[in-house]
Tab-separated table of C-alpha atoms and ligand atoms in Angstrom:
chain	number	residue	atom	x	y	z
A	1	MET	CA	-71.102	5.459	52.785
A	2	GLU	CA	-66.790	6.011	52.966
A	3	ILE	CA	-66.520	8.912	50.688
A	4	GLY	CA	-63.940	6.736	48.776
A	5	ASP	CA	-67.348	4.436	47.735
A	6	LEU	CA	-69.103	7.299	46.014
A	7	THR	CA	-69.664	7.608	42.339
A	8	ILE	CA	-68.942	10.840	40.811
A	9	LYS	CA	-73.149	11.449	39.926
A	10	ASP	CA	-73.397	10.758	43.978
A	11	ILE	CA	-69.956	12.897	45.299
A	12	ALA	CA	-71.402	15.688	42.545
A	13	SER	CA	-75.429	15.507	43.609
A	14	ARG	CA	-74.349	15.202	47.876
A	15	VAL	CA	-72.349	18.243	47.730
A	16	LYS	CA	-74.838	19.894	45.461
A	17	ARG	CA	-77.570	19.217	47.280
A	18	ASN	CA	-75.033	20.899	50.580
A	19	GLU	CA	-75.564	16.884	52.052
A	20	ILE	CA	-71.043	17.258	52.275
A	21	SER	CA	-69.333	19.876	51.294
A	22	ALA	CA	-66.503	19.750	48.498
A	23	ASN	CA	-64.444	20.450	51.646
A	24	GLU	CA	-65.365	17.278	53.257
A	25	VAL	CA	-64.444	15.559	50.132
A	26	ALA	CA	-61.203	17.113	49.553
A	27	LYS	CA	-59.750	15.972	53.076
A	28	PHE	CA	-60.941	13.345	52.763
A	29	TYR	CA	-58.684	12.454	49.835
A	30	ILE	CA	-55.264	14.522	50.634
A	31	GLU	CA	-56.089	12.262	53.593
A	32	GLN	CA	-56.022	8.734	51.821
A	33	ILE	CA	-52.988	10.702	49.556
A	34	HIS	CA	-51.059	11.375	52.938
A	35	MET	CA	-51.727	7.719	54.165
A	36	LYS	CA	-50.461	5.804	51.228
A	37	ASP	CA	-48.781	7.838	48.035
A	38	PRO	CA	-45.394	7.470	49.901
A	39	LEU	CA	-45.615	3.938	49.639
A	40	ILE	CA	-46.986	3.881	45.775
A	41	ASN	CA	-46.155	7.443	44.393
A	42	ALA	CA	-48.725	8.198	41.938
A	43	PHE	CA	-48.810	11.784	42.187
A	44	LEU	CA	-45.133	14.102	40.992
A	45	TYR	CA	-47.279	16.831	43.085
A	46	VAL	CA	-50.726	17.534	44.948
A	47	ASP	CA	-51.593	21.762	45.252
A	48	GLU	CA	-52.946	20.682	48.736
A	49	ASP	CA	-53.221	24.959	49.107
A	50	GLY	CA	-54.986	25.108	46.041
A	51	VAL	CA	-57.617	21.771	46.226
A	52	ILE	CA	-59.136	23.426	50.161
A	53	LYS	CA	-58.615	27.115	49.067
A	54	ARG	CA	-61.527	26.020	45.352
A	55	ALA	CA	-63.124	23.412	48.080
A	56	LYS	CA	-63.910	26.375	50.075
A	57	GLU	CA	-64.817	28.397	47.124
A	58	LEU	CA	-66.984	25.933	45.327
A	59	ASP	CA	-69.163	25.084	48.701
A	60	ASN	CA	-68.969	29.163	48.852
A	61	LEU	CA	-71.217	29.594	45.528
A	62	LYS	CA	-74.574	30.190	46.038
A	63	ASN	CA	-75.669	28.850	42.539
A	64	LYS	CA	-73.376	24.705	42.596
A	65	LYS	CA	-74.098	23.087	39.954
A	66	GLY	CA	-72.095	21.493	36.959
A	67	LEU	CA	-71.111	17.752	36.931
A	68	LEU	CA	-68.305	17.932	38.045
A	69	PHE	CA	-69.413	19.560	41.639
A	70	GLY	CA	-66.889	19.041	44.224
A	71	VAL	CA	-65.552	15.537	42.387
A	72	PRO	CA	-61.843	15.492	42.530
A	73	ILE	CA	-59.680	15.081	39.422
A	74	ALA	CA	-55.701	13.814	38.590
A	75	ILE	CA	-54.568	14.631	35.935
A	76	LYS	CA	-51.678	12.843	34.098
A	77	ASP	CA	-48.687	14.981	34.385
A	78	ASN	CA	-48.186	16.402	30.112
A	79	MET	CA	-51.518	18.049	30.845
A	80	ASN	CA	-51.549	21.942	31.200
A	81	VAL	CA	-53.213	23.122	34.650
A	82	LYS	CA	-52.171	27.405	34.904
A	83	GLY	CA	-49.861	28.089	37.646
A	84	LEU	CA	-48.856	23.764	37.787
A	85	GLN	CA	-46.242	22.799	37.312
A	86	ALA	CA	-46.089	20.326	33.813
A	87	THR	CA	-42.692	17.886	33.101
A	88	ALA	CA	-44.454	15.233	31.098
A	89	GLY	CA	-41.766	13.103	33.608
A	90	SER	CA	-39.146	14.995	32.293
A	91	LYS	CA	-35.953	16.201	33.939
A	92	ILE	CA	-36.173	18.550	30.829
A	93	LEU	CA	-39.712	20.794	32.130
A	94	ARG	CA	-38.576	20.003	35.375
A	95	GLY	CA	-39.777	23.994	37.268
A	96	TYR	CA	-41.762	24.443	33.923
A	97	ILE	CA	-44.723	25.699	36.130
A	98	ALA	CA	-48.053	25.454	32.881
A	99	PRO	CA	-49.195	29.197	31.877
A	100	TYR	CA	-52.842	28.177	31.004
A	101	ASP	CA	-55.585	25.284	31.107
A	102	ALA	CA	-55.522	22.773	28.528
A	103	THR	CA	-59.596	22.658	26.879
A	104	VAL	CA	-59.470	19.499	29.117
A	105	VAL	CA	-58.734	20.945	32.903
A	106	GLN	CA	-60.490	24.191	31.987
A	107	LYS	CA	-63.548	21.680	30.813
A	108	ILE	CA	-62.811	19.866	34.107
A	109	LYS	CA	-63.133	23.593	36.174
A	110	ASP	CA	-66.228	24.963	34.133
A	111	GLU	CA	-67.941	22.273	36.411
A	112	GLY	CA	-67.194	22.289	39.363
A	113	GLY	CA	-63.881	18.717	39.613
A	114	ILE	CA	-61.093	19.718	41.407
A	115	ILE	CA	-57.722	19.293	40.218
A	116	ILE	CA	-56.215	17.777	43.394
A	117	GLY	CA	-52.908	16.823	41.572
A	118	LYS	CA	-50.551	15.843	39.226
A	119	THR	CA	-49.733	12.437	38.688
A	120	ASN	CA	-46.291	9.845	37.385
A	121	LEU	CA	-45.872	8.952	34.200
A	122	ASP	CA	-43.085	7.287	31.582
A	123	GLU	CA	-40.978	10.277	29.724
A	124	PHE	CA	-43.136	11.499	27.551
A	125	ALA	CA	-45.399	9.346	28.298
A	126	MET	CA	-43.806	6.876	26.268
A	127	GLY	CA	-43.647	3.272	28.694
A	128	SER	CA	-45.394	0.943	29.836
A	129	SER	CA	-44.478	0.789	33.379
A	130	THR	CA	-43.672	3.818	34.441
A	131	GLU	CA	-40.128	2.366	34.866
A	132	ASN	CA	-39.162	5.565	32.775
A	133	SER	CA	-40.031	8.412	33.920
A	134	ALA	CA	-36.995	10.713	35.407
A	135	PHE	CA	-38.098	10.889	38.806
A	136	PHE	CA	-39.568	7.296	39.944
A	137	PRO	CA	-41.093	4.529	39.333
A	138	THR	CA	-45.289	4.163	41.248
A	139	ARG	CA	-46.284	1.225	42.324
A	140	ASN	CA	-48.745	-1.187	41.596
A	141	PRO	CA	-52.573	-0.544	44.426
A	142	LEU	CA	-52.768	-3.868	44.164
A	143	ASN	CA	-49.032	-4.922	45.114
A	144	VAL	CA	-46.399	-2.975	45.452
A	145	GLU	CA	-43.766	-4.923	44.098
A	146	TYR	CA	-45.283	-4.721	40.795
A	147	VAL	CA	-45.277	-1.766	38.624
A	148	PRO	CA	-48.751	-0.351	36.722
A	149	GLY	CA	-48.590	-0.132	33.593
A	150	GLY	CA	-47.584	3.197	31.570
A	151	SER	CA	-47.030	5.177	30.603
A	152	SER	CA	-50.741	6.920	32.815
A	153	GLY	CA	-49.110	4.756	35.849
A	154	GLY	CA	-49.877	7.518	38.224
A	155	SER	CA	-53.348	8.087	37.085
A	156	ALA	CA	-54.560	4.589	37.236
A	157	SER	CA	-52.961	3.535	40.618
A	158	ALA	CA	-54.118	6.898	42.523
A	159	VAL	CA	-57.417	5.419	41.094
A	160	SER	CA	-57.624	2.525	41.893
A	161	ALA	CA	-55.484	3.542	46.045
A	162	GLY	CA	-58.933	5.985	45.867
A	163	LEU	CA	-56.623	8.565	45.829
A	164	SER	CA	-58.704	11.017	43.793
A	165	LYS	CA	-62.034	9.426	42.046
A	166	ALA	CA	-61.056	9.683	38.541
A	167	GLY	CA	-57.903	10.905	36.418
A	168	LEU	CA	-57.096	11.641	32.763
A	169	GLY	CA	-54.874	9.830	31.274
A	170	SER	CA	-53.547	10.293	27.529
A	171	ASP	CA	-53.668	7.487	25.357
A	172	THR	CA	-51.185	7.150	22.077
A	173	GLY	CA	-50.284	3.550	22.239
A	174	GLY	CA	-52.512	2.157	25.153
A	175	SER	CA	-51.153	4.718	27.729
A	176	VAL	CA	-54.625	5.229	29.045
A	177	ARG	CA	-56.169	1.683	29.148
A	178	GLN	CA	-52.486	-0.883	30.170
A	179	PRO	CA	-52.033	1.164	33.577
A	180	ALA	CA	-56.488	0.645	33.297
A	181	ALA	CA	-55.549	-2.916	33.106
A	182	PHE	CA	-52.210	-3.647	35.943
A	183	CYS	CA	-54.113	-1.403	38.617
A	184	GLY	CA	-58.063	-3.305	38.373
A	185	VAL	CA	-59.715	-0.255	36.667
A	186	VAL	CA	-61.686	1.926	33.694
A	187	GLY	CA	-59.376	2.717	31.335
A	188	MET	CA	-60.689	4.330	27.724
A	189	LYS	CA	-59.582	5.838	25.134
A	190	PRO	CA	-62.053	8.042	23.118
A	191	THR	CA	-62.329	8.630	19.009
A	192	TYR	CA	-59.180	10.924	17.815
A	193	GLY	CA	-60.869	13.893	17.728
A	194	ARG	CA	-63.211	13.329	20.016
A	195	VAL	CA	-60.944	14.980	23.255
A	196	SER	CA	-59.304	18.299	22.607
A	197	ARG	CA	-55.563	18.078	22.563
A	198	TYR	CA	-54.542	21.906	23.403
A	199	GLY	CA	-52.633	22.049	25.992
A	200	LEU	CA	-51.386	17.886	26.134
A	201	ILE	CA	-47.782	18.083	25.471
A	202	ALA	CA	-47.474	15.945	22.446
A	203	PHE	CA	-45.839	12.760	22.237
A	204	GLY	CA	-47.052	11.328	18.685
A	205	SER	CA	-49.737	14.087	17.248
A	206	SER	CA	-51.849	11.245	15.053
A	207	LEU	CA	-52.024	9.130	17.893
A	208	ASP	CA	-52.737	11.098	21.198
A	209	VAL	CA	-55.272	10.947	22.728
A	210	ILE	CA	-57.191	11.946	25.960
A	211	GLY	CA	-58.594	9.775	27.960
A	212	PRO	CA	-60.605	9.426	31.719
A	213	LEU	CA	-58.927	6.856	34.377
A	214	THR	CA	-61.938	5.414	36.991
A	215	LYS	CA	-63.436	3.285	39.192
A	216	THR	CA	-66.340	2.386	37.099
A	217	VAL	CA	-67.902	2.783	33.270
A	218	GLU	CA	-70.884	4.860	34.426
A	219	ASP	CA	-67.784	7.279	36.227
A	220	SER	CA	-65.824	6.994	32.517
A	221	ALA	CA	-69.190	8.004	30.800
A	222	VAL	CA	-69.499	11.216	33.305
A	223	MET	CA	-66.080	12.473	32.588
A	224	LEU	CA	-66.500	11.849	28.741
A	225	ASN	CA	-69.668	14.038	29.033
A	226	VAL	CA	-67.210	16.631	30.608
A	227	ILE	CA	-64.193	16.243	27.887
A	228	ALA	CA	-65.504	15.457	24.562
A	229	GLY	CA	-66.584	18.032	22.318
A	230	PHE	CA	-65.117	20.638	19.412
A	231	ASP	CA	-61.882	23.166	19.828
A	232	ALA	CA	-61.419	26.207	18.047
A	233	LYS	CA	-57.938	25.768	19.336
A	234	ASP	CA	-57.002	22.136	18.260
A	235	GLU	CA	-58.268	21.606	14.956
A	236	THR	CA	-58.195	17.174	14.842
A	237	THR	CA	-61.117	17.733	16.688
A	238	ALA	CA	-64.048	16.915	14.772
A	239	LYS	CA	-67.372	18.259	15.076
A	240	VAL	CA	-70.661	16.346	16.736
A	241	GLU	CA	-73.048	16.942	18.020
A	242	LYS	CA	-72.924	16.654	21.552
A	243	GLU	CA	-74.372	13.429	23.267
A	244	ASP	CA	-75.028	11.730	26.949
A	245	PHE	CA	-72.523	9.317	27.634
A	246	THR	CA	-74.946	7.892	30.010
A	247	ASP	CA	-78.042	7.594	27.681
A	248	SER	CA	-76.964	4.381	27.006
A	249	LEU	CA	-75.505	3.183	30.022
A	250	GLY	CA	-78.254	-0.033	31.298
A	251	LYS	CA	-79.725	-0.544	27.757
A	252	GLU	CA	-79.901	-4.063	26.421
A	253	ILE	CA	-77.177	-5.554	24.355
A	254	ARG	CA	-79.527	-7.531	23.567
A	255	GLY	CA	-79.108	-8.755	19.713
A	256	LEU	CA	-75.786	-6.856	19.017
A	257	LYS	CA	-73.332	-8.396	17.001
A	258	VAL	CA	-69.921	-8.183	18.891
A	259	GLY	CA	-66.574	-9.731	17.015
A	260	VAL	CA	-64.239	-12.167	17.831
A	261	ILE	CA	-60.798	-11.230	16.715
A	262	LYS	CA	-59.851	-15.414	14.881
A	263	GLU	CA	-55.717	-14.047	14.477
A	264	ILE	CA	-55.857	-13.533	18.580
A	265	ALA	CA	-54.454	-17.773	18.089
A	266	ASP	CA	-51.409	-16.090	16.451
A	267	PHE	CA	-51.083	-14.480	19.633
A	268	ASN	CA	-48.657	-15.368	23.153
A	269	VAL	CA	-51.736	-14.976	25.477
A	270	GLN	CA	-51.506	-15.569	28.960
A	271	SER	CA	-53.745	-18.396	29.593
A	272	GLU	CA	-56.248	-16.871	32.660
A	273	ILE	CA	-55.853	-13.293	29.963
A	274	MET	CA	-57.647	-16.497	27.529
A	275	GLN	CA	-59.353	-17.276	29.961
A	276	SER	CA	-61.312	-14.216	31.042
A	277	LEU	CA	-61.968	-13.899	27.435
A	278	LYS	CA	-63.677	-16.808	27.638
A	279	VAL	CA	-65.594	-15.920	30.216
A	280	SER	CA	-67.116	-12.661	28.497
A	281	TYR	CA	-67.932	-13.854	25.686
A	282	SER	CA	-70.112	-16.353	26.965
A	283	LYS	CA	-71.235	-13.319	29.208
A	284	LEU	CA	-71.931	-11.381	26.575
A	285	GLU	CA	-74.024	-14.473	25.098
A	286	GLN	CA	-76.319	-14.952	27.857
A	287	LEU	CA	-77.092	-11.334	27.416
A	288	GLY	CA	-78.297	-11.738	23.635
A	289	ALA	CA	-75.568	-10.549	21.805
A	290	GLU	CA	-74.542	-12.082	19.346
A	291	ILE	CA	-71.156	-13.532	19.004
A	292	ILE	CA	-69.411	-13.192	15.336
A	293	GLU	CA	-65.557	-14.109	14.447
A	294	VAL	CA	-63.679	-11.580	12.062
A	295	SER	CA	-60.597	-10.959	10.685
A	296	LEU	CA	-58.075	-8.737	11.527
A	297	PRO	CA	-55.107	-9.713	8.925
A	298	HIS	CA	-52.811	-7.309	9.299
A	299	LEU	CA	-52.797	-6.987	13.001
A	300	LYS	CA	-49.296	-8.839	13.310
A	301	TYR	CA	-47.936	-5.293	11.611
A	302	ALA	CA	-49.102	-3.145	13.982
A	303	LEU	CA	-46.697	-2.822	16.231
A	304	PRO	CA	-43.666	-2.253	13.847
A	305	THR	CA	-45.552	0.179	12.487
A	306	TYR	CA	-46.571	2.086	15.123
A	307	TYR	CA	-42.464	2.348	16.573
A	308	ILE	CA	-42.140	4.252	12.989
A	309	VAL	CA	-44.666	6.033	13.070
A	310	ALA	CA	-44.506	7.118	16.711
A	311	PRO	CA	-41.172	7.454	17.355
A	312	SER	CA	-41.440	10.393	13.151
A	313	GLU	CA	-44.214	11.890	15.624
A	314	ALA	CA	-41.944	12.460	18.856
A	315	SER	CA	-38.940	13.605	17.165
A	316	ALA	CA	-39.739	16.182	15.099
A	317	ASN	CA	-42.651	17.427	18.226
A	318	LEU	CA	-39.901	16.605	20.564
A	319	ALA	CA	-37.156	19.016	18.382
A	320	ARG	CA	-38.615	21.662	20.400
A	321	PHE	CA	-37.147	20.956	23.882
A	322	ASP	CA	-33.386	22.821	23.290
A	323	GLY	CA	-32.574	24.461	26.153
A	324	VAL	CA	-34.089	27.974	24.905
A	325	ARG	CA	-37.127	27.877	24.303
A	326	TYR	CA	-37.692	25.440	26.423
A	327	GLY	CA	-36.583	23.242	29.009
A	328	LEU	CA	-33.558	22.644	31.252
A	329	GLU	CA	-31.002	24.971	30.312
A	330	GLY	CA	-27.503	23.362	28.966
A	331	GLU	CA	-23.910	24.244	28.677
A	332	GLY	CA	-21.993	24.372	25.612
A	333	GLU	CA	-19.379	27.278	23.955
A	334	ASN	CA	-21.754	28.167	21.057
A	335	ILE	CA	-24.953	27.411	20.232
A	336	LYS	CA	-24.772	23.352	18.361
A	337	GLU	CA	-22.853	22.494	22.062
A	338	PHE	CA	-25.476	24.078	23.712
A	339	TYR	CA	-27.961	21.604	22.232
A	340	GLU	CA	-26.818	18.873	22.980
A	341	ASP	CA	-25.949	19.721	26.133
A	342	SER	CA	-29.496	20.780	26.443
A	343	ARG	CA	-30.562	17.861	25.176
A	344	THR	CA	-28.712	14.850	26.200
A	345	LYS	CA	-29.195	15.946	30.150
A	346	GLY	CA	-33.116	16.534	30.020
A	347	PHE	CA	-33.650	13.927	28.277
A	348	GLY	CA	-33.843	10.083	28.965
A	349	SER	CA	-32.467	6.640	27.103
A	350	GLU	CA	-35.933	5.448	26.269
A	351	VAL	CA	-36.860	9.264	24.934
A	352	LYS	CA	-33.342	9.287	23.464
A	353	ARG	CA	-34.080	6.182	21.682
A	354	ARG	CA	-37.065	6.938	20.099
A	355	ILE	CA	-35.911	10.168	19.240
A	356	LEU	CA	-33.023	8.870	16.798
A	357	ILE	CA	-35.236	5.823	15.618
A	358	GLY	CA	-37.694	9.150	14.789
A	359	THR	CA	-34.765	10.726	13.033
A	360	PHE	CA	-33.930	7.914	11.167
A	361	ALA	CA	-37.352	7.487	9.933
A	362	LEU	CA	-37.377	9.942	8.021
A	363	SER	CA	-33.786	11.776	7.416
A	364	ALA	CA	-33.938	11.350	3.174
A	365	GLY	CA	-33.397	8.074	1.647
A	366	TYR	CA	-34.829	6.351	3.860
A	367	TYR	CA	-38.238	8.355	4.832
A	368	ASP	CA	-40.388	5.914	1.518
A	369	ALA	CA	-38.953	3.398	3.055
A	370	TYR	CA	-40.306	3.236	6.431
A	371	TYR	CA	-41.683	6.047	7.257
A	372	VAL	CA	-44.279	5.977	3.593
A	373	LYS	CA	-44.278	2.303	4.275
A	374	ALA	CA	-45.644	2.432	8.173
A	375	ALA	CA	-48.589	4.901	6.418
A	376	LYS	CA	-49.443	2.684	4.237
A	377	VAL	CA	-49.703	-0.085	6.215
A	378	ARG	CA	-51.566	1.789	9.203
A	379	ARG	CA	-54.542	2.494	5.843
A	380	ALA	CA	-54.871	-1.536	5.795
A	381	ILE	CA	-55.179	-2.301	9.276
A	382	GLU	CA	-57.467	0.439	9.849
A	383	GLY	CA	-59.207	-1.112	6.132
A	384	ASP	CA	-59.377	-4.036	8.469
A	385	PHE	CA	-61.203	-2.812	11.273
A	386	GLU	CA	-63.766	-1.179	8.342
A	387	SER	CA	-64.378	-4.392	7.012
A	388	ALA	CA	-64.906	-5.526	10.921
A	389	PHE	CA	-67.749	-2.801	11.372
A	390	SER	CA	-69.728	-3.707	8.473
A	391	LYS	CA	-70.402	-7.379	10.184
A	392	VAL	CA	-69.914	-5.426	14.434
A	393	SER	CA	-71.002	-3.232	16.422
A	394	SER	CA	-68.422	-3.736	19.126
A	395	ILE	CA	-64.991	-6.088	18.880
A	396	ILE	CA	-63.621	-7.932	22.004
A	397	LEU	CA	-60.128	-8.350	22.450
A	398	PRO	CA	-57.673	-8.887	26.029
A	399	THR	CA	-56.351	-5.392	26.689
A	400	THR	CA	-52.282	-7.032	27.439
A	401	PRO	CA	-50.806	-9.918	26.588
A	402	THR	CA	-50.106	-10.532	30.939
A	403	THR	CA	-51.398	-8.721	33.493
A	404	PRO	CA	-48.570	-6.446	35.368
A	405	PHE	CA	-44.792	-7.534	35.939
A	406	LYS	CA	-42.089	-6.735	38.081
A	407	PHE	CA	-40.198	-3.996	38.488
A	408	GLY	CA	-36.740	-4.300	36.381
A	409	GLU	CA	-38.538	-7.751	34.783
A	410	LYS	CA	-38.456	-6.143	30.876
A	411	LYS	CA	-35.133	-6.039	30.298
A	412	SER	CA	-34.956	-5.191	26.402
A	413	PRO	CA	-37.153	-2.207	25.302
A	414	LEU	CA	-39.097	-4.627	22.845
A	415	ASP	CA	-40.189	-6.804	25.290
A	416	MET	CA	-41.982	-3.758	27.051
A	417	TYR	CA	-43.015	-2.440	23.211
A	418	MET	CA	-44.995	-6.051	23.371
A	419	SER	CA	-47.354	-5.257	26.484
A	420	ASP	CA	-49.383	-2.999	24.171
A	421	ILE	CA	-49.622	-5.377	21.341
A	422	PHE	CA	-53.096	-5.146	21.502
A	423	THR	CA	-53.854	-1.312	22.290
A	424	ILE	CA	-51.715	-0.207	19.421
A	425	PRO	CA	-54.093	-1.254	16.595
A	426	VAL	CA	-56.742	0.684	17.983
A	427	SER	CA	-54.669	3.807	17.822
A	428	LEU	CA	-53.363	3.490	14.784
A	429	ALA	CA	-56.956	3.476	13.531
A	430	GLY	CA	-58.208	5.230	15.463
A	431	LEU	CA	-60.903	3.756	16.866
A	432	PRO	CA	-62.125	4.369	20.251
A	433	ALA	CA	-62.492	1.710	22.939
A	434	ILE	CA	-62.102	1.060	26.894
A	435	SER	CA	-60.542	-1.496	29.704
A	436	VAL	CA	-62.681	-3.236	32.466
A	437	PRO	CA	-61.613	-5.344	34.965
A	438	ILE	CA	-62.763	-9.293	34.844
A	439	GLY	CA	-61.795	-11.859	36.437
A	440	LYS	CA	-58.502	-12.305	37.780
A	441	ASP	CA	-54.939	-14.156	37.662
A	442	ASN	CA	-53.797	-16.396	40.105
A	443	LYS	CA	-51.913	-13.458	41.796
A	444	GLY	CA	-55.228	-11.750	42.359
A	445	PHE	CA	-54.952	-9.145	40.204
A	446	ARG	CA	-57.680	-8.150	37.777
A	447	VAL	CA	-57.469	-9.320	34.384
A	448	GLY	CA	-58.664	-6.008	31.687
A	449	ILE	CA	-60.288	-7.043	28.887
A	450	GLN	CA	-60.555	-4.086	25.636
A	451	LEU	CA	-63.867	-3.114	23.665
A	452	ILE	CA	-63.861	-1.323	21.145
A	453	ALA	CA	-66.654	0.325	18.781
A	454	LYS	CA	-67.120	2.173	15.467
A	455	TRP	CA	-65.710	5.345	15.097
A	456	PHE	CA	-67.654	8.345	16.792
A	457	ASP	CA	-69.619	5.877	18.485
A	458	GLU	CA	-68.758	5.515	22.427
A	459	ALA	CA	-72.630	5.296	22.952
A	460	THR	CA	-71.820	1.584	22.111
A	461	LEU	CA	-68.892	1.025	23.522
A	462	LEU	CA	-70.278	1.967	26.542
A	463	ARG	CA	-72.955	0.344	26.621
A	464	VAL	CA	-71.482	-2.874	26.104
A	465	ALA	CA	-69.073	-1.608	28.839
A	466	TYR	CA	-71.416	-1.281	31.441
A	467	ALA	CA	-73.366	-4.888	30.272
A	468	LEU	CA	-70.038	-6.331	30.826
A	469	GLU	CA	-69.491	-4.898	34.029
A	470	ASN	CA	-72.377	-5.779	36.054
A	471	TYR	CA	-72.984	-8.907	34.803
B	501	LIG	N1	-46.820	2.208	25.057
B	501	LIG	C1	-46.377	2.754	24.560
B	501	LIG	C2	-45.239	3.444	23.722
B	501	LIG	O1	-44.436	3.314	24.548
B	501	LIG	C3	-47.731	3.429	24.414
B	501	LIG	C4	-47.580	4.529	24.912
B	501	LIG	C5	-48.816	5.572	25.100
B	501	LIG	O2	-49.456	5.217	24.718
B	501	LIG	N2	-48.481	7.340	25.270
B	501	LIG	O3	-45.267	4.490	22.574
């Protein structure tokens, strides 16, 4: 079997048993990157020397242990890896070298993982196609004329093309799940608070969650085992019992209640996606699950709510990039001109749009009309999910309303925002969700089907996802 076909567990156990060396694995992936990345552009930076050095160190260890021993992992470039650049896809952070490791990166290193490189993204994770990257767009490895999705398009395409065994992305409104769907891989957004955000460049702090992109549900569970857990450096992480998320894989789903959403009929969904959704319903039924209709009456308000909450938080988070504390240095006669020039030159147009929207929504006189109202609607959406989850233990929805689109196809920001109508409600509620490839469209792209579970019930989420994946 080729190295590229092995699972995370296979690679780690073979390297630990000295059946293959970490060096061989690392060289294999670097060669894949040399061959394929010039066309795909998944990576902003590949640390070749660091990768080989690290692999050799692992090979020389007497006591070889760790869930990711010798496994290459690609990291979205909005997370800190000590000594490597962290640009968040923005000119304003060009040249910035992270002085410390994000908690997730530290955990990957502690388990013997190899950070293979930093992947491309929409600037500050704002976007759904990687077209907003300040550097270059990433291409979809399944067909390079199409976008890979975003904002974690780099990590998703790297995993899909076999340039890394797994990747990390960040998901604020869909940025792990949507690119996973577009690139035909598995993408999970854990429950808000399950994974530390320490060392992640913040976008919307009440929404941001780091999650894995992998080829399989099992790999996703292993990655969650590595990155989950309370972190004193992130006050929003929850103190929950440590569990092994691979335990529930392969367990029967007979008798489990899966919710299908009544309101799906109100949305414009590509017919092949509806087809895959129906196929998924029947697969689950054949496996003994019970399909129950549930209602999320506020679903249609999720997009406008998100586009108040997320930009508001972003406008506050991005205030620190002023050319002094961080970021590209502008010019000016006085401090105001200096800030203005730094931010004008450093930020791209989508980021500026969000900062303007957020600043407006939070300003005196408009705060109640916009931000407070959005916070109330967010609560109503959460309430919809609470009542649905009193009847079912998971919910099934498409990940996206369409399969991948071409570069430049989405002309208006709103068209682009619509890509996330089914992922955003889940983010507003802070629930765990996963996108699994099921079926195909007529161009050969996979369709992403999204499963959602109760807060902190990733075990059930992965159990149902595994059953669907392996049917
Ligand atoms: N595409 C959505 C946005 O542009 C979600 C992004 C994300 O999850 N980071 O905001």
